[in-house]
Amino acid sequence: MTPIHVAKFGGTSMADADAIQACVQVVEQTQNPTLVVVSACAGVTNLLIRLADSQTSVEKQRLFTEIKDKHNGIARATTAAEVCLQQLDELHQQLWQVVDSEIPSSLAERARRRDQIVSFGERCSSLLFSFFWRHHHDDASVVDARSFLQTNDRYGQAEPDFVQTANLCKALGERLQAGEKLVTQGFIGTCPQGYTTTLGRGGSDYSAALFAAALQAERLNIWTDVAGIYTTDPRVCDDARPLQEISFAEAAELATFGAKVLHPKSLKPAIEHGIDVFVGHSRKPQLGGTLVSAKPQQRPSIRAIALRRNQTLLTVNSVDMLHATGFLARLFDILARYDISVDLVTTSEVSIALTLDEEGSQANGQSLLPAAMLEELSAFAKVNIEQGLTLVAVIGNDIGHFGDISPKVLESASPATIRMICQGASRHNLCFLVADDDADNIVKKLHAKL
Ligand code: ADP
Ligand code: ASP
Ligand code: MG
């Protein structure tokens, strides 16, 4: 049996007919049976989210038409345009039916409705991909990811049930081995109640990794709009360089600290199942890319810099904390009860500062800072909230064991204020929090120094 590959194409790779044709070319170059996993066409998920939340029929119509026109424009470039447009129209009609329904008042039901609406982005783009693929193989077809990817019902942030997913994927593996050309959707799944779920923004990488693990694939290829993982975000820093290789641990840290090129959860299935991950440019595959693996040839002390914007810093201050026990337990108990996920923590004698994980905390349409939670915290401590912050993280190996990094961080940040700094818990990162407006400049300076 030839080992299976999984090829994932992100939103910009699905942006228009030319981009999709480039993706098909990439898949056609592979000898291995390949499951294709696609994101929604660029911009469509954002439009769908706005559509799900829009209140007026004028706005709904406008957004719906924009989405429909985008998909239909791409469909017209396929050779079987008539059939493609007809199948798209069925999907668009189903979408309109949900959009036209009243927005439920309960948060959970609203989140469920939103997932259902948002799923049409990937459902339409996978259909489009299959029609372009048919230019090479008339039997190329779409398989609905919701028949394979089982999740819980945390709408907007669903967690996969890997055992069930792996079981369901067995038949998929056999079809791929038999030579079928199959494309499926990233980002979406089904919960036990039978409703559509989504894995969180950027979740197609995660879906692709889950499919790769379930299919016991040899390789997961993430095709995107950059030629691999860079030393920092190439959009922020012109000097950023592509990396030929990186370890799983380093890549996981980079992704967790904001390098959008990979979804933070996407590496876990690959690590657990020993699947090499390759990141490359779908329109320029000849540029090569980055291989993420368990054993890169080199493990430099500093590998890359990541930045994550829109951070919320919560400072909780209580004089009761002086020489007291149980304060932290009480604080974290409250956060846990409201399902708030905490990222970084620093403490002093009477106060604690923590950053909140925006994505992880907002399943089922919940707010990041629920009023009832703030009320509970305020009952025993002074609470301060700061927003508009960016977290900058230096990623590498044995960071802190070499004395030369901290002065470079401080020099690069100067004269801006560092609101928080964390080092020591992980051998792979040193991170600090600065104002959003200062972040790009600091990253450029730090990148040059390192
Ligand atoms: P896709 O739609 O293909 O999933 P994303 O926009 O999610 O693509 O991720 C690719 C983007 O990630 C790049 O355009 C780049 O701006 C950003 N990015 C952030 N950090 C890095 C990094 N270290 N290396 C490469 N790209 C990065
Ligand atoms: N379409 C989804 C999003 O925009 C998932 C993805 O692109 O990975 O977040
Ligand atoms: Mg992405």
Short mmCIF file of C-alpha atoms and ligand atoms in Angstrom, two decimals:
data_model
loop_
_atom_site.label_atom_id
_atom_site.label_comp_id
_atom_site.label_asym_id
_atom_site.label_seq_id
_atom_site.Cartn_x
_atom_site.Cartn_y
_atom_site.Cartn_z
CA MET A 1 0.00 0.00 0.00
CA THR A 2 1.28 3.48 -0.86
CA PRO A 3 1.31 5.73 2.19
CA ILE A 4 -1.50 8.28 2.32
CA HIS A 5 -0.86 12.03 2.28
CA VAL A 6 -3.18 14.78 3.45
CA ALA A 7 -2.98 18.13 1.63
CA LYS A 8 -4.63 21.15 3.22
CA PHE A 9 -5.25 24.37 1.31
CA GLY A 10 -6.04 27.55 3.24
CA GLY A 11 -8.34 30.46 2.42
CA THR A 12 -5.97 32.45 0.18
CA SER A 13 -5.16 29.26 -1.74
CA MET A 14 -8.91 28.97 -2.41
CA ALA A 15 -9.39 32.68 -3.16
CA ASP A 16 -10.18 32.48 -6.89
CA ALA A 17 -10.17 30.18 -9.91
CA ASP A 18 -6.43 30.63 -10.61
CA ALA A 19 -5.53 29.93 -7.00
CA ILE A 20 -7.65 26.75 -6.91
CA GLN A 21 -6.16 25.57 -10.20
CA ALA A 22 -2.69 26.01 -8.68
CA CYS A 23 -3.79 23.81 -5.74
CA VAL A 24 -5.04 21.12 -8.11
CA GLN A 25 -1.64 21.21 -9.85
CA VAL A 26 0.07 20.69 -6.50
CA VAL A 27 -2.10 17.64 -5.74
CA GLU A 28 -1.56 16.28 -9.24
CA GLN A 29 2.23 16.28 -8.64
CA THR A 30 1.83 13.80 -5.76
CA GLN A 31 2.06 10.08 -6.43
CA ASN A 32 0.56 9.15 -3.06
CA PRO A 33 -3.17 8.74 -2.48
CA THR A 34 -4.11 12.17 -1.12
CA LEU A 35 -7.04 13.41 0.90
CA VAL A 36 -7.54 17.10 0.09
CA VAL A 37 -8.82 19.30 2.93
CA VAL A 38 -9.90 22.84 2.09
CA SER A 39 -10.75 26.04 3.93
CA ALA A 40 -13.45 28.44 2.84
CA CYS A 41 -12.50 30.85 0.04
CA ALA A 42 -10.61 33.89 1.39
CA GLY A 43 -12.87 36.27 3.27
CA VAL A 44 -15.96 34.04 3.17
CA THR A 45 -15.83 32.87 6.81
CA ASN A 46 -15.71 36.50 7.98
CA LEU A 47 -18.72 37.32 5.78
CA LEU A 48 -20.62 34.27 7.09
CA ILE A 49 -19.96 35.26 10.71
CA ARG A 50 -21.32 38.74 9.99
CA LEU A 51 -24.26 37.14 8.18
CA ALA A 52 -25.05 34.94 11.19
CA ASP A 53 -25.09 37.99 13.46
CA SER A 54 -26.86 40.41 11.14
CA GLN A 55 -30.23 41.61 12.34
CA THR A 56 -31.73 43.46 9.38
CA SER A 57 -32.98 41.80 6.21
CA VAL A 58 -31.22 44.40 4.06
CA GLU A 59 -27.86 43.55 5.58
CA LYS A 60 -28.58 39.81 5.38
CA GLN A 61 -29.41 40.11 1.68
CA ARG A 62 -26.29 42.17 0.99
CA LEU A 63 -23.92 39.75 2.74
CA PHE A 64 -25.63 36.70 1.28
CA THR A 65 -25.38 38.14 -2.25
CA GLU A 66 -21.71 38.97 -1.75
CA ILE A 67 -20.94 35.36 -0.72
CA LYS A 68 -23.05 33.87 -3.51
CA ASP A 69 -21.45 36.10 -6.17
CA LYS A 70 -17.97 35.19 -4.98
CA HIS A 71 -18.65 31.44 -5.24
CA ASN A 72 -20.56 31.70 -8.52
CA GLY A 73 -17.76 33.79 -10.06
CA ILE A 74 -15.30 30.98 -9.32
CA ALA A 75 -17.74 28.28 -10.50
CA ARG A 76 -18.05 29.96 -13.92
CA ALA A 77 -14.36 29.21 -14.59
CA THR A 78 -14.90 25.43 -14.33
CA THR A 79 -15.56 23.43 -17.48
CA ALA A 80 -18.80 21.99 -16.10
CA ALA A 81 -19.95 25.42 -14.92
CA GLU A 82 -23.67 24.72 -15.34
CA VAL A 83 -23.64 21.67 -13.05
CA CYS A 84 -21.32 23.35 -10.57
CA LEU A 85 -23.56 26.46 -10.39
CA GLN A 86 -26.61 24.26 -9.89
CA GLN A 87 -25.01 22.35 -7.01
CA LEU A 88 -23.76 25.59 -5.47
CA ASP A 89 -27.25 27.01 -5.75
CA GLU A 90 -28.61 24.14 -3.65
CA LEU A 91 -26.05 24.90 -0.95
CA HIS A 92 -26.79 28.63 -1.12
CA GLN A 93 -30.51 27.94 -0.76
CA GLN A 94 -29.88 25.78 2.31
CA LEU A 95 -27.73 28.58 3.73
CA TRP A 96 -30.46 31.14 3.15
CA GLN A 97 -32.98 28.94 4.96
CA VAL A 98 -30.86 29.01 8.12
CA VAL A 99 -30.00 32.70 7.77
CA ASP A 100 -33.65 33.57 7.33
CA SER A 101 -34.56 31.91 10.63
CA GLU A 102 -34.84 34.01 13.76
CA ILE A 103 -31.69 34.49 15.87
CA PRO A 104 -32.31 32.44 19.05
CA SER A 105 -32.04 34.23 22.37
CA SER A 106 -30.00 31.57 24.19
CA LEU A 107 -26.23 31.92 23.76
CA ALA A 108 -25.70 28.22 23.11
CA GLU A 109 -28.43 28.02 20.46
CA ARG A 110 -27.10 31.12 18.80
CA ALA A 111 -23.62 29.57 18.69
CA ARG A 112 -25.10 26.39 17.21
CA ARG A 113 -26.89 28.39 14.51
CA ARG A 114 -23.69 30.32 13.79
CA ASP A 115 -21.69 27.10 13.29
CA GLN A 116 -24.32 25.83 10.91
CA ILE A 117 -24.13 29.05 8.88
CA VAL A 118 -20.34 29.29 8.93
CA SER A 119 -19.95 25.68 7.71
CA PHE A 120 -21.26 26.69 4.27
CA GLY A 121 -17.92 28.41 3.54
CA GLU A 122 -16.06 25.09 3.50
CA ARG A 123 -19.00 23.20 2.00
CA CYS A 124 -19.04 25.52 -1.01
CA SER A 125 -15.25 25.74 -1.44
CA SER A 126 -14.86 21.94 -1.37
CA LEU A 127 -17.49 21.66 -4.10
CA LEU A 128 -15.59 24.23 -6.18
CA PHE A 129 -12.31 22.35 -5.66
CA SER A 130 -13.87 19.09 -6.82
CA PHE A 131 -15.06 20.70 -10.06
CA PHE A 132 -11.56 22.04 -10.83
CA TRP A 133 -10.09 18.63 -9.99
CA ARG A 134 -12.53 17.08 -12.47
CA HIS A 135 -10.56 18.79 -15.24
CA HIS A 136 -8.03 15.99 -14.56
CA HIS A 137 -10.23 13.22 -13.09
CA ASP A 138 -13.96 13.20 -13.90
CA ASP A 139 -14.71 11.19 -10.78
CA ALA A 140 -13.23 13.68 -8.26
CA SER A 141 -15.83 14.15 -5.54
CA VAL A 142 -16.60 15.77 -2.20
CA VAL A 143 -16.88 13.79 1.01
CA ASP A 144 -18.71 15.56 3.83
CA ALA A 145 -16.29 16.01 6.75
CA ARG A 146 -19.29 15.87 9.09
CA SER A 147 -19.66 12.16 8.34
CA PHE A 148 -16.15 11.54 9.70
CA LEU A 149 -15.10 14.21 12.13
CA GLN A 150 -16.96 13.66 15.40
CA THR A 151 -16.74 16.38 18.05
CA ASN A 152 -18.38 17.47 21.26
CA ASP A 153 -21.00 20.24 21.27
CA ARG A 154 -18.74 23.15 22.23
CA TYR A 155 -20.00 25.21 19.31
CA GLY A 156 -17.36 27.51 17.89
CA GLN A 157 -14.58 25.61 19.69
CA ALA A 158 -15.55 21.97 19.33
CA GLU A 159 -13.19 19.26 20.60
CA PRO A 160 -12.78 16.18 18.42
CA ASP A 161 -13.58 12.64 19.52
CA PHE A 162 -10.51 11.05 17.99
CA VAL A 163 -11.43 7.41 18.58
CA GLN A 164 -14.76 7.74 16.78
CA THR A 165 -13.21 9.86 14.04
CA ALA A 166 -10.47 7.28 13.44
CA ASN A 167 -13.07 4.51 13.21
CA LEU A 168 -15.15 6.41 10.71
CA CYS A 169 -12.07 7.26 8.64
CA LYS A 170 -11.21 3.60 7.98
CA ALA A 171 -13.60 3.47 5.03
CA LEU A 172 -12.18 6.76 3.77
CA GLY A 173 -8.66 5.27 3.80
CA GLU A 174 -9.85 2.33 1.72
CA ARG A 175 -11.47 4.62 -0.84
CA LEU A 176 -8.27 6.65 -1.15
CA GLN A 177 -6.21 3.49 -1.57
CA ALA A 178 -8.61 2.38 -4.29
CA GLY A 179 -7.65 5.51 -6.23
CA GLU A 180 -10.66 7.75 -5.53
CA LYS A 181 -9.99 11.49 -5.72
CA LEU A 182 -11.58 12.93 -2.60
CA VAL A 183 -11.80 16.43 -1.22
CA THR A 184 -13.32 17.30 2.15
CA GLN A 185 -13.86 20.34 4.35
CA GLY A 186 -11.59 21.59 7.05
CA PHE A 187 -12.93 23.31 10.17
CA ILE A 188 -16.28 21.48 10.46
CA GLY A 189 -17.56 18.38 12.23
CA THR A 190 -20.67 16.93 13.88
CA CYS A 191 -21.56 16.55 17.55
CA PRO A 192 -23.43 13.56 19.03
CA GLN A 193 -26.72 15.47 18.78
CA GLY A 194 -26.21 15.58 15.01
CA TYR A 195 -25.59 19.32 14.72
CA THR A 196 -22.76 20.92 12.75
CA THR A 197 -19.82 22.17 14.81
CA THR A 198 -16.66 24.16 14.05
CA LEU A 199 -13.17 23.80 15.51
CA GLY A 200 -12.35 27.50 16.01
CA ARG A 201 -10.90 30.08 13.62
CA GLY A 202 -8.10 28.73 11.47
CA GLY A 203 -9.28 25.22 12.40
CA SER A 204 -8.82 23.65 8.96
CA ASP A 205 -5.18 22.93 9.84
CA TYR A 206 -6.46 21.05 12.89
CA SER A 207 -9.00 19.09 10.81
CA ALA A 208 -6.27 18.15 8.33
CA ALA A 209 -4.02 16.96 11.15
CA LEU A 210 -6.86 14.92 12.66
CA PHE A 211 -7.61 13.33 9.29
CA ALA A 212 -3.91 12.63 8.78
CA ALA A 213 -3.70 10.91 12.18
CA ALA A 214 -6.94 8.99 11.65
CA LEU A 215 -5.77 7.79 8.22
CA GLN A 216 -2.31 6.97 9.59
CA ALA A 217 -0.94 9.21 6.88
CA GLU A 218 2.76 9.53 6.23
CA ARG A 219 2.69 13.23 5.54
CA LEU A 220 0.57 16.30 6.22
CA ASN A 221 1.17 19.07 3.71
CA ILE A 222 -0.11 22.49 4.71
CA TRP A 223 -0.28 24.65 1.57
CA THR A 224 -0.67 28.34 2.28
CA ASP A 225 0.35 31.82 1.04
CA VAL A 226 3.95 31.78 2.34
CA ALA A 227 6.83 29.44 1.49
CA GLY A 228 7.00 27.81 4.91
CA ILE A 229 7.42 28.89 8.50
CA TYR A 230 9.53 32.04 8.75
CA THR A 231 11.76 33.45 11.47
CA THR A 232 8.86 35.82 12.16
CA ASP A 233 5.65 36.92 10.43
CA PRO A 234 6.84 38.06 6.96
CA ARG A 235 3.98 40.57 6.92
CA VAL A 236 5.49 42.31 9.94
CA CYS A 237 9.17 42.06 9.14
CA ASP A 238 10.66 42.26 5.62
CA ASP A 239 13.84 40.52 6.79
CA ALA A 240 11.98 37.38 7.93
CA ARG A 241 13.59 34.24 6.46
CA PRO A 242 11.93 30.89 5.71
CA LEU A 243 13.12 28.01 7.90
CA GLN A 244 14.03 24.74 6.23
CA GLU A 245 13.26 22.70 9.32
CA ILE A 246 11.84 23.10 12.79
CA SER A 247 11.01 20.71 15.62
CA PHE A 248 7.44 19.88 16.65
CA ALA A 249 8.01 21.54 20.02
CA GLU A 250 9.27 24.78 18.49
CA ALA A 251 6.50 24.86 15.88
CA ALA A 252 3.88 24.20 18.57
CA GLU A 253 5.19 27.12 20.63
CA LEU A 254 5.25 29.38 17.58
CA ALA A 255 1.68 28.48 16.71
CA THR A 256 0.49 28.89 20.30
CA PHE A 257 2.09 32.31 20.49
CA GLY A 258 0.33 33.59 17.42
CA ALA A 259 2.15 32.48 14.25
CA LYS A 260 -1.04 32.08 12.24
CA VAL A 261 0.65 29.90 9.65
CA LEU A 262 -0.29 26.82 11.75
CA HIS A 263 -3.25 26.32 14.07
CA PRO A 264 -1.96 25.72 17.63
CA LYS A 265 -3.81 22.43 18.03
CA SER A 266 -2.76 21.03 14.67
CA LEU A 267 0.59 19.69 15.82
CA LYS A 268 -0.62 17.43 18.61
CA PRO A 269 -2.14 14.75 16.35
CA ALA A 270 0.96 14.90 14.15
CA ILE A 271 3.31 14.51 17.13
CA GLU A 272 1.30 11.65 18.63
CA HIS A 273 1.18 9.76 15.35
CA GLY A 274 4.68 10.61 14.13
CA ILE A 275 3.47 12.37 10.99
CA ASP A 276 5.90 14.79 9.34
CA VAL A 277 4.33 18.15 8.55
CA PHE A 278 5.40 20.24 5.57
CA VAL A 279 4.43 23.89 5.10
CA GLY A 280 4.71 25.39 1.60
CA HIS A 281 3.33 28.00 -0.83
CA SER A 282 0.43 26.67 -2.91
CA ARG A 283 1.05 29.06 -5.81
CA LYS A 284 4.86 28.74 -5.69
CA PRO A 285 5.60 25.17 -4.59
CA GLN A 286 8.99 25.40 -6.33
CA LEU A 287 10.17 27.67 -3.48
CA GLY A 288 10.18 24.68 -1.12
CA GLY A 289 9.09 25.09 2.47
CA THR A 290 9.54 24.01 6.06
CA LEU A 291 9.62 20.46 7.34
CA VAL A 292 8.30 20.11 10.89
CA SER A 293 9.54 16.88 12.43
CA ALA A 294 10.49 15.18 15.67
CA LYS A 295 14.19 15.29 14.89
CA PRO A 296 15.41 18.36 13.01
CA GLN A 297 19.12 18.36 12.27
CA GLN A 298 19.72 21.49 14.32
CA ARG A 299 18.21 22.91 17.48
CA PRO A 300 19.40 26.52 17.64
CA SER A 301 18.95 28.47 20.86
CA ILE A 302 16.80 31.02 19.05
CA ARG A 303 14.59 29.92 16.18
CA ALA A 304 11.84 32.50 15.62
CA ILE A 305 9.67 35.30 17.03
CA ALA A 306 5.88 35.14 17.22
CA LEU A 307 3.34 37.80 18.05
CA ARG A 308 -0.23 37.51 19.18
CA ARG A 309 -2.44 40.57 19.14
CA ASN A 310 -5.62 41.55 21.03
CA GLN A 311 -4.51 40.29 24.41
CA THR A 312 -6.47 40.95 27.57
CA LEU A 313 -4.53 41.41 30.80
CA LEU A 314 -6.39 40.89 34.03
CA THR A 315 -4.71 42.12 37.20
CA VAL A 316 -6.22 40.93 40.47
CA ASN A 317 -5.01 42.67 43.56
CA SER A 318 -5.89 41.81 47.14
CA VAL A 319 -4.26 42.76 50.41
CA ASP A 320 -5.82 39.57 51.81
CA MET A 321 -3.22 37.75 49.76
CA LEU A 322 -0.42 38.90 52.06
CA HIS A 323 0.93 35.73 53.77
CA ALA A 324 -2.40 34.04 52.98
CA THR A 325 -2.97 30.59 51.53
CA GLY A 326 -5.64 29.58 49.09
CA PHE A 327 -5.95 32.88 47.23
CA LEU A 328 -4.76 31.49 43.93
CA ALA A 329 -6.96 28.43 44.31
CA ARG A 330 -9.98 30.67 44.90
CA LEU A 331 -9.15 32.85 41.91
CA PHE A 332 -8.58 29.94 39.53
CA ASP A 333 -11.70 28.20 40.81
CA ILE A 334 -13.77 31.18 39.69
CA LEU A 335 -12.07 31.33 36.28
CA ALA A 336 -12.58 27.58 35.80
CA ARG A 337 -16.25 27.78 36.70
CA TYR A 338 -16.75 30.36 33.95
CA ASP A 339 -14.74 28.19 31.54
CA ILE A 340 -12.12 30.94 31.09
CA SER A 341 -8.82 29.68 29.77
CA VAL A 342 -5.73 31.42 31.18
CA ASP A 343 -2.53 31.82 29.20
CA LEU A 344 0.26 33.52 31.10
CA VAL A 345 0.56 34.22 34.79
CA THR A 346 2.90 36.35 36.89
CA THR A 347 2.46 36.94 40.59
CA SER A 348 3.77 39.22 43.30
CA GLU A 349 2.97 39.14 47.00
CA VAL A 350 -0.47 40.75 46.77
CA SER A 351 -1.36 40.69 43.12
CA ILE A 352 -1.56 38.39 40.18
CA ALA A 353 -1.55 39.31 36.51
CA LEU A 354 -2.87 36.96 33.88
CA THR A 355 -3.59 37.00 30.18
CA LEU A 356 -6.74 35.34 28.93
CA ASP A 357 -6.93 32.97 26.01
CA GLU A 358 -9.56 34.65 23.88
CA GLU A 359 -10.22 31.72 21.51
CA GLY A 360 -10.23 29.02 24.17
CA SER A 361 -12.56 31.01 26.43
CA GLN A 362 -15.32 31.84 24.01
CA ALA A 363 -17.02 28.58 23.15
CA ASN A 364 -20.79 28.61 22.86
CA GLY A 365 -20.83 32.33 22.26
CA GLN A 366 -19.68 33.15 25.80
CA SER A 367 -18.08 36.52 26.54
CA LEU A 368 -14.38 36.65 27.43
CA LEU A 369 -15.13 38.61 30.60
CA PRO A 370 -18.58 37.51 31.85
CA ALA A 371 -20.07 40.19 34.11
CA ALA A 372 -21.01 37.62 36.77
CA MET A 373 -17.41 36.40 36.93
CA LEU A 374 -16.05 39.93 37.35
CA GLU A 375 -18.59 40.48 40.12
CA GLU A 376 -17.40 37.36 41.96
CA LEU A 377 -13.77 38.40 41.63
CA SER A 378 -14.51 41.96 42.75
CA ALA A 379 -16.08 40.60 45.94
CA PHE A 380 -12.63 39.81 47.34
CA ALA A 381 -10.11 41.64 45.15
CA LYS A 382 -9.55 44.74 43.06
CA VAL A 383 -9.76 43.80 39.40
CA ASN A 384 -8.17 45.76 36.58
CA ILE A 385 -8.62 44.98 32.88
CA GLU A 386 -6.27 46.16 30.15
CA GLN A 387 -6.81 45.56 26.46
CA GLY A 388 -5.03 46.58 23.25
CA LEU A 389 -1.94 44.55 24.10
CA THR A 390 0.26 42.25 22.02
CA LEU A 391 2.27 39.31 23.24
CA VAL A 392 5.71 38.90 21.70
CA ALA A 393 7.38 35.50 22.13
CA VAL A 394 10.94 34.46 21.34
CA ILE A 395 10.98 30.75 20.53
CA GLY A 396 13.98 28.45 20.64
CA ASN A 397 15.71 25.80 22.70
CA ASP A 398 16.97 26.15 26.25
CA ILE A 399 16.01 29.82 26.27
CA GLY A 400 17.29 31.42 29.44
CA HIS A 401 20.29 29.11 29.64
CA PHE A 402 22.15 31.62 27.52
CA GLY A 403 22.47 35.02 29.17
CA ASP A 404 22.43 37.11 26.03
CA ILE A 405 18.72 37.20 25.24
CA SER A 406 17.23 39.33 28.04
CA PRO A 407 19.33 42.47 27.32
CA LYS A 408 18.35 42.22 23.64
CA VAL A 409 14.66 42.04 24.57
CA LEU A 410 14.95 45.04 26.87
CA GLU A 411 16.96 47.08 24.34
CA SER A 412 14.48 46.29 21.55
CA ALA A 413 11.47 47.20 23.67
CA SER A 414 12.94 50.48 24.90
CA PRO A 415 11.49 53.14 25.21
CA ALA A 416 8.10 51.30 25.16
CA THR A 417 6.72 49.83 28.37
CA ILE A 418 6.79 46.07 28.92
CA ARG A 419 3.54 45.28 30.77
CA MET A 420 4.46 41.71 31.70
CA ILE A 421 7.32 39.31 31.07
CA CYS A 422 7.40 35.51 31.43
CA GLN A 423 10.33 33.17 31.28
CA GLY A 424 11.27 29.98 33.04
CA ALA A 425 8.21 27.77 32.75
CA SER A 426 9.13 26.57 29.26
CA ARG A 427 12.59 25.92 27.86
CA HIS A 428 11.25 26.97 24.50
CA ASN A 429 10.05 30.53 25.00
CA LEU A 430 10.47 33.92 26.55
CA CYS A 431 7.49 36.20 26.12
CA PHE A 432 6.46 39.71 27.00
CA LEU A 433 3.44 41.95 26.65
CA VAL A 434 3.51 45.39 25.05
CA ALA A 435 0.99 47.90 23.64
CA ASP A 436 -0.41 46.87 20.23
CA ASP A 437 0.97 50.04 18.63
CA ASP A 438 4.54 49.31 19.75
CA ALA A 439 4.61 45.62 18.84
CA ASP A 440 5.60 45.62 15.15
CA ASN A 441 8.48 48.00 15.74
CA ILE A 442 9.76 45.97 18.67
CA VAL A 443 9.59 42.74 16.66
CA LYS A 444 11.54 44.33 13.80
CA LYS A 445 14.26 45.55 16.18
CA LEU A 446 14.42 42.27 18.07
CA HIS A 447 14.48 40.22 14.87
CA ALA A 448 17.44 42.24 13.60
CA LYS A 449 19.31 41.85 16.90
CA LEU A 450 18.74 38.10 17.18
P1 ADP B 1 -4.21 29.94 5.45
O1 ADP B 1 -5.38 30.72 4.99
O2 ADP B 1 -3.47 29.26 4.34
O3 ADP B 1 -4.54 29.01 6.59
P2 ADP B 1 -3.13 31.86 7.30
O4 ADP B 1 -3.42 33.30 6.94
O5 ADP B 1 -3.93 31.26 8.36
O6 ADP B 1 -3.16 31.01 5.96
O7 ADP B 1 -1.59 31.72 7.69
C1 ADP B 1 -0.58 32.21 6.82
C2 ADP B 1 -0.10 33.55 7.34
O8 ADP B 1 0.53 33.37 8.59
C3 ADP B 1 0.97 34.21 6.50
O9 ADP B 1 0.44 34.96 5.44
C4 ADP B 1 1.73 35.06 7.51
O10 ADP B 1 1.36 36.42 7.45
C5 ADP B 1 1.29 34.52 8.86
N1 ADP B 1 2.42 34.19 9.73
C6 ADP B 1 2.55 34.58 11.02
N2 ADP B 1 3.70 34.16 11.53
C7 ADP B 1 4.35 33.47 10.56
C8 ADP B 1 5.59 32.78 10.49
N3 ADP B 1 6.41 32.70 11.54
N4 ADP B 1 5.90 32.19 9.33
C9 ADP B 1 5.08 32.25 8.26
N5 ADP B 1 3.90 32.88 8.27
C10 ADP B 1 3.52 33.49 9.39
N1 ASP B 2 -12.48 29.05 7.28
C1 ASP B 2 -12.10 28.99 8.67
C2 ASP B 2 -11.57 30.34 9.14
O1 ASP B 2 -11.49 31.27 8.36
C3 ASP B 2 -11.12 27.89 8.98
C4 ASP B 2 -9.76 28.03 8.30
O2 ASP B 2 -9.60 28.83 7.40
O3 ASP B 2 -8.86 27.30 8.71
O4 ASP B 2 -11.27 30.48 10.30
MG MG B 3 -4.78 29.33 8.66
#
